[in-house]
Amino acid sequence: MTTVRISDDAVALACGADDVATAFVAAGASVERVSSWGMHWLEPLVEIDGIGFGPASAADVEAILAGSSDKRIGPIAEHPFIVRQQRLTFARAGKTRPLSLDDYVATGGWAGLTRARSLAPQVLIEEVTGSGLRGRGGAGFPAGIKWQTVANAAGARKYVVCNADEGDSGTFADRMLMEGDPFQLIEGMAIAAHAVGAGRGYIYVRSEYPHAIAKLNTAIKLATVQIAPFEIEVRVGAGAYVCGEETSLLNSIEGKRGEVRAKPPLPAIEGLFGCPTVVNNVLTFAAIPHILIEGGAALYDSHGVARSKGTMPVQLAGNIRHGGLYETAFGITLNELVHDIGGGTASGRPVKAVQVGGPLGAYIHPGRFDIPFDYEAYTVADALIGHGGIVVFDDSADMGHMARFAMQFCAAESCGKCTPCRIGSVRGVELIDRIRGQGSAAPDAVSRLPQMHNAAKQAPTREAELQLLEDLCETMKFGSLCALGGFTPYPVLSALKHWPEDFA
Amino acid sequence: MNREAQLEAIFGAFRGTEGPLLPILHEVQHTFGCVDPAAEATIAHELNLSRAEVHGVVSFYHDFSATSDPRPCIELCRAEACQARGVEALVPAAEQAAGTRVKLKTVYCLGLCSVGPAARVGERVHARLDSAALIKLVHSV
């Protein structure tokens, strides 16, 4: 009997993979549901003996089985999109059944944990530090140093918390990993627990990811014995973007409003329920098992550039022809990612801008597509890598509207704790509306009263409004408690700088 | 089972859980379609919190609502990646098709950013929506 492999990743499901699978079963084939290769423009992707067919629909089933389908893309593992990648974190993508412990063990699963548990925690932490692994959530803080802080902190209980509140638009690597290779995340957390002496862990997943939640819950049950005495529980978010910020995430697990906490104290010292807590992103934990196998740390460190070591699962999204997951060493340029690998826009129109790093990332002009993918190079260019999402826009995009949207999003999602974010974002929307000629700042009746000596007597000039917007952005950038208010100026100011004509 | 017994069953499932408020609120929202003031009071009593504390949490998160809405709901992603793929152009016709019968709710990101515009109905996700597909989805719920 022919064995057909079809992904059960949410992207494949959303594109109709279940219907395709049902049709194959009806045609007498045996269907295996595996993780996604990450070539999303080809989903649902069907694999028979290593040969891929996609995007497949139920109507293609007969031709695929007969060998006459025009959806044939050849051997998947030799596809240019796959061959050019350096997959470490996503080494199993497309190859294993997500909830099969046999598949996991056959592909090197638990080797990292077994070796980690044979090491003294201090040695283990030094290996993680030596690998150069930096937090993949956005801030890029060295993982080993964070672990060391937790290990050194005094506390009766310690926690390991996985931040799986992947709210950034244009990012889906966490989701793919949780749905496609949940044991790897669990193993990474168990290694962290051994390193810092934690007994309990939480995975905080956003409620928009029902498939990931279901997979994780099953995987945790299946892996109970392997990770014991360490225990993991999934906590489901409730639709607040700001809960992706680590301190508001901790508040949310504690059952409080997802308000940001002032730092210090760092979560590593006083985190969940006041105890020392490791908070890392899904991709950070998922990189750990690979680093902990014999020679893994040195191999990881050999990838990448300067202080950005290892690989980054880049997510190609938005208006891009070949969207999906592209894991590669740091140092790659946007030109390569957007044009060579992504194939330009899906609409076929010229690229106008890309936003890197989610809703709080800068819009980058095609003239600057040569900057290397590297934390420090992006900081110098007033941009951020964030979680590695790249959203492509074609020339129909209105960047003035996108700048307004950034402020509007910040206003909708602000936790309300600090003033620059809570009020600045609302004022930002109003200000951008005025600059774009919608709404007026003409002085009202009270401002015109003779005793209002200091009130403006005429509407401010456009130059004055633009200056005000820059001042507002500066206040938000340096005065906000967390990255939501602090980084919203990036998309706003970058749009204003590179596409001033869209603000007319 | 009456309301009190249902709430008691939910509380019972989370006794011993650290920080049980959010899981309880999810269950209450799922069971009753909302977390109304009466439920807030009962939860506050159970967890030895003030009603204000519980209300503060309920009103903070987008997933919880004070009144139930029996209409079928389509969650349409309107974040940047779906905007780049043209979701905004689909909205007017979809709103018209939805009318007052279907709730068309805006969400920011379903993690399907490479195959947008995307929408979610309960546990089912839909991608590569064009105007016709979205209107068909609206009529199908």
Coordinates of N, CA and C in Angstrom, one line a residue, chain A residues 14 40 43 157 159 169-170 172 175 200 202 206-211 235-239 252-253 255-258 317-319 355 359 392 401-402 405 409 413, chain B residues 17-23 26 56-57 59-64 78-85 108-115 120 122-123 125-128:
Chain A
A14 N -5.4 24.8 7.3 CA -6.1 26.0 6.8 C -6.2 25.9 5.3
H40 N 5.3 26.9 2.7 CA 3.8 27.2 2.8 C 3.1 27.4 1.5
E43 N 1.6 24.2 0.4 CA 0.7 23.4 1.2 C -0.7 23.4 0.6
R157 N 11.8 27.5 45.7 CA 11.3 26.9 44.5 C 11.8 27.8 43.3
Y159 N 11.3 28.2 38.8 CA 10.5 27.8 37.7 C 11.2 28.0 36.4
S169 N 2.7 39.7 14.3 CA 2.2 39.4 12.9 C 3.5 39.1 12.1
G170 N 3.3 38.0 11.3 CA 4.5 37.6 10.5 C 5.4 36.6 11.1
F172 N 5.6 32.7 12.9 CA 4.9 31.5 13.2 C 5.8 30.3 13.5
R175 N 4.8 28.5 16.7 CA 3.6 27.6 16.4 C 4.0 26.4 15.7
R200 N 9.3 22.8 38.3 CA 8.1 22.9 37.6 C 8.2 23.9 36.5
Y202 N 6.1 26.0 33.1 CA 4.9 26.4 32.4 C 5.2 26.8 31.0
R206 N -0.6 31.3 23.4 CA -1.7 32.2 23.2 C -2.9 31.4 22.7
S207 N -4.1 31.9 23.0 CA -5.3 31.2 22.8 C -5.7 31.1 21.3
E208 N -5.0 31.9 20.5 CA -5.2 31.8 19.0 C -4.6 30.6 18.4
Y209 N -3.9 29.8 19.2 CA -3.2 28.6 18.7 C -3.8 27.3 19.2
P210 N -5.0 27.0 18.9 CA -5.7 25.8 19.5 C -5.0 24.5 19.2
H211 N -4.4 24.4 17.9 CA -3.7 23.2 17.5 C -2.5 22.9 18.3
R235 N -0.3 26.8 30.0 CA -1.3 27.8 30.3 C -1.7 28.5 29.1
V236 N -3.0 28.8 29.0 CA -3.5 29.4 27.8 C -3.7 30.9 28.0
G237 N -3.2 31.7 27.1 CA -3.4 33.1 27.2 C -4.8 33.5 26.9
A238 N -5.1 34.8 26.9 CA -6.5 35.2 26.7 C -6.6 36.4 25.8
G239 N -5.8 36.4 24.8 CA -6.0 37.4 23.7 C -5.3 38.7 24.0
S252 N 0.2 37.1 34.2 CA -1.0 36.4 33.6 C -1.0 35.0 34.1
I253 N 0.1 34.3 34.2 CA 0.1 32.9 34.8 C -0.4 33.0 36.3
G255 N -2.5 34.8 37.4 CA -4.0 35.0 37.5 C -4.3 36.5 37.7
K256 N -3.3 37.4 37.2 CA -3.5 38.8 37.4 C -3.8 39.4 36.0
R257 N -4.1 40.7 36.0 CA -4.1 41.5 34.8 C -2.7 41.4 34.2
G258 N -2.6 41.3 32.8 CA -1.3 41.2 32.2 C -0.6 42.5 32.1
A317 N 6.8 36.0 5.3 CA 5.4 36.2 5.4 C 4.9 37.4 4.7
G318 N 3.6 37.6 4.7 CA 3.0 38.7 4.0 C 3.0 38.5 2.5
N319 N 3.2 39.5 1.7 CA 3.0 39.5 0.3 C 4.3 38.9 -0.4
Q355 N 8.7 44.7 6.7 CA 8.8 44.9 8.2 C 9.4 43.7 8.8
P359 N 5.0 43.7 14.7 CA 4.4 45.0 14.7 C 5.2 46.2 15.2
V392 N 6.5 41.2 3.9 CA 6.7 41.9 2.7 C 5.5 42.6 2.2
H401 N -0.6 54.8 6.3 CA -1.7 54.0 7.0 C -1.0 53.0 7.9
M402 N 0.1 52.4 7.5 CA 0.8 51.4 8.3 C 1.3 52.0 9.6
F405 N -1.5 52.5 11.8 CA -1.9 51.2 12.3 C -1.0 50.8 13.5
F409 N -2.6 49.9 17.0 CA -2.3 48.6 17.6 C -1.8 48.8 19.0
E413 N -3.6 47.5 22.4 CA -3.0 46.4 23.2 C -2.2 46.9 24.4
Chain B
T17 N -4.3 24.0 41.8 CA -3.6 24.6 40.7 C -3.0 26.0 41.2
E18 N -1.8 26.2 40.8 CA -1.1 27.5 41.1 C -1.7 28.6 40.2
G19 N -2.1 29.7 40.7 CA -2.7 30.8 39.9 C -3.8 30.3 39.1
P20 N -4.9 29.9 39.7 CA -6.0 29.2 39.0 C -7.0 30.2 38.2
L21 N -6.8 31.5 38.4 CA -7.9 32.4 37.9 C -8.1 32.3 36.4
L22 N -7.0 32.4 35.6 CA -7.2 32.4 34.2 C -7.8 31.1 33.7
P23 N -7.3 29.9 34.1 CA -8.0 28.7 33.7 C -9.4 28.6 34.1
H26 N -11.4 30.9 31.7 CA -11.5 30.3 30.4 C -12.7 29.3 30.4
G56 N -11.2 43.2 37.3 CA -10.0 43.8 36.6 C -9.4 42.8 35.6
V57 N -9.4 41.5 36.0 CA -8.8 40.5 35.1 C -9.7 40.2 33.9
S59 N -11.9 42.1 32.6 CA -12.0 43.2 31.6 C -10.7 43.5 30.9
F60 N -9.6 42.9 31.4 CA -8.3 43.2 30.8 C -8.2 42.4 29.5
Y61 N -8.6 41.1 29.5 CA -8.3 40.2 28.4 C -9.4 40.2 27.3
H62 N -9.0 40.2 26.1 CA -10.0 40.2 25.0 C -10.9 39.0 24.9
D63 N -10.4 37.9 25.5 CA -11.1 36.6 25.3 C -12.3 36.5 26.2
F64 N -12.4 37.4 27.2 CA -13.5 37.3 28.2 C -14.5 38.4 27.9
R78 N -6.5 40.8 10.9 CA -6.3 42.0 10.2 C -5.0 42.6 10.6
A79 N -4.0 41.8 11.0 CA -2.7 42.3 11.4 C -1.9 42.6 10.1
E80 N -0.6 43.0 10.3 CA 0.2 43.5 9.1 C 0.3 42.5 8.0
A81 N 0.6 41.3 8.3 CA 0.9 40.3 7.3 C -0.4 40.0 6.4
C82 N -1.5 40.0 7.1 CA -2.7 39.8 6.3 C -3.1 41.0 5.6
Q83 N -2.8 42.2 6.2 CA -3.0 43.4 5.4 C -2.2 43.5 4.2
A84 N -0.9 43.0 4.3 CA -0.1 43.0 3.1 C -0.6 42.1 2.0
R85 N -1.4 41.1 2.4 CA -2.0 40.2 1.4 C -3.5 40.6 1.1
Y108 N -5.7 39.9 15.9 CA -4.3 40.2 15.4 C -3.5 39.0 15.4
C109 N -3.4 38.3 14.3 CA -2.5 37.2 14.0 C -3.0 35.8 14.5
L110 N -3.1 34.9 13.5 CA -3.4 33.5 13.8 C -2.2 32.7 13.5
G111 N -1.1 33.3 13.1 CA 0.1 32.5 12.8 C 0.1 31.9 11.5
L112 N -0.8 32.4 10.6 CA -0.9 31.8 9.2 C -0.4 32.9 8.2
C113 N 0.7 33.6 8.6 CA 1.0 34.9 7.9 C 1.6 34.7 6.5
S114 N 1.9 33.5 6.1 CA 2.4 33.3 4.8 C 1.3 32.9 3.8
V115 N 0.1 32.6 4.3 CA -1.0 32.1 3.5 C -2.2 32.9 3.7
R120 N -10.5 32.3 11.5 CA -10.7 31.1 12.3 C -12.2 31.1 12.8
G122 N -14.0 28.8 15.5 CA -13.8 27.8 16.5 C -12.4 27.2 16.4
E123 N -12.3 25.9 16.2 CA -11.0 25.3 16.1 C -10.6 25.2 14.6
V125 N -9.4 26.5 11.0 CA -8.7 27.7 10.4 C -8.9 27.7 8.9
H126 N -8.9 28.8 8.3 CA -9.1 29.0 6.9 C -8.0 30.0 6.4
A127 N -7.4 29.7 5.2 CA -6.4 30.6 4.7 C -6.7 30.8 3.2
R128 N -5.8 31.7 2.6 CA -5.9 32.0 1.2 C -7.3 32.5 0.9

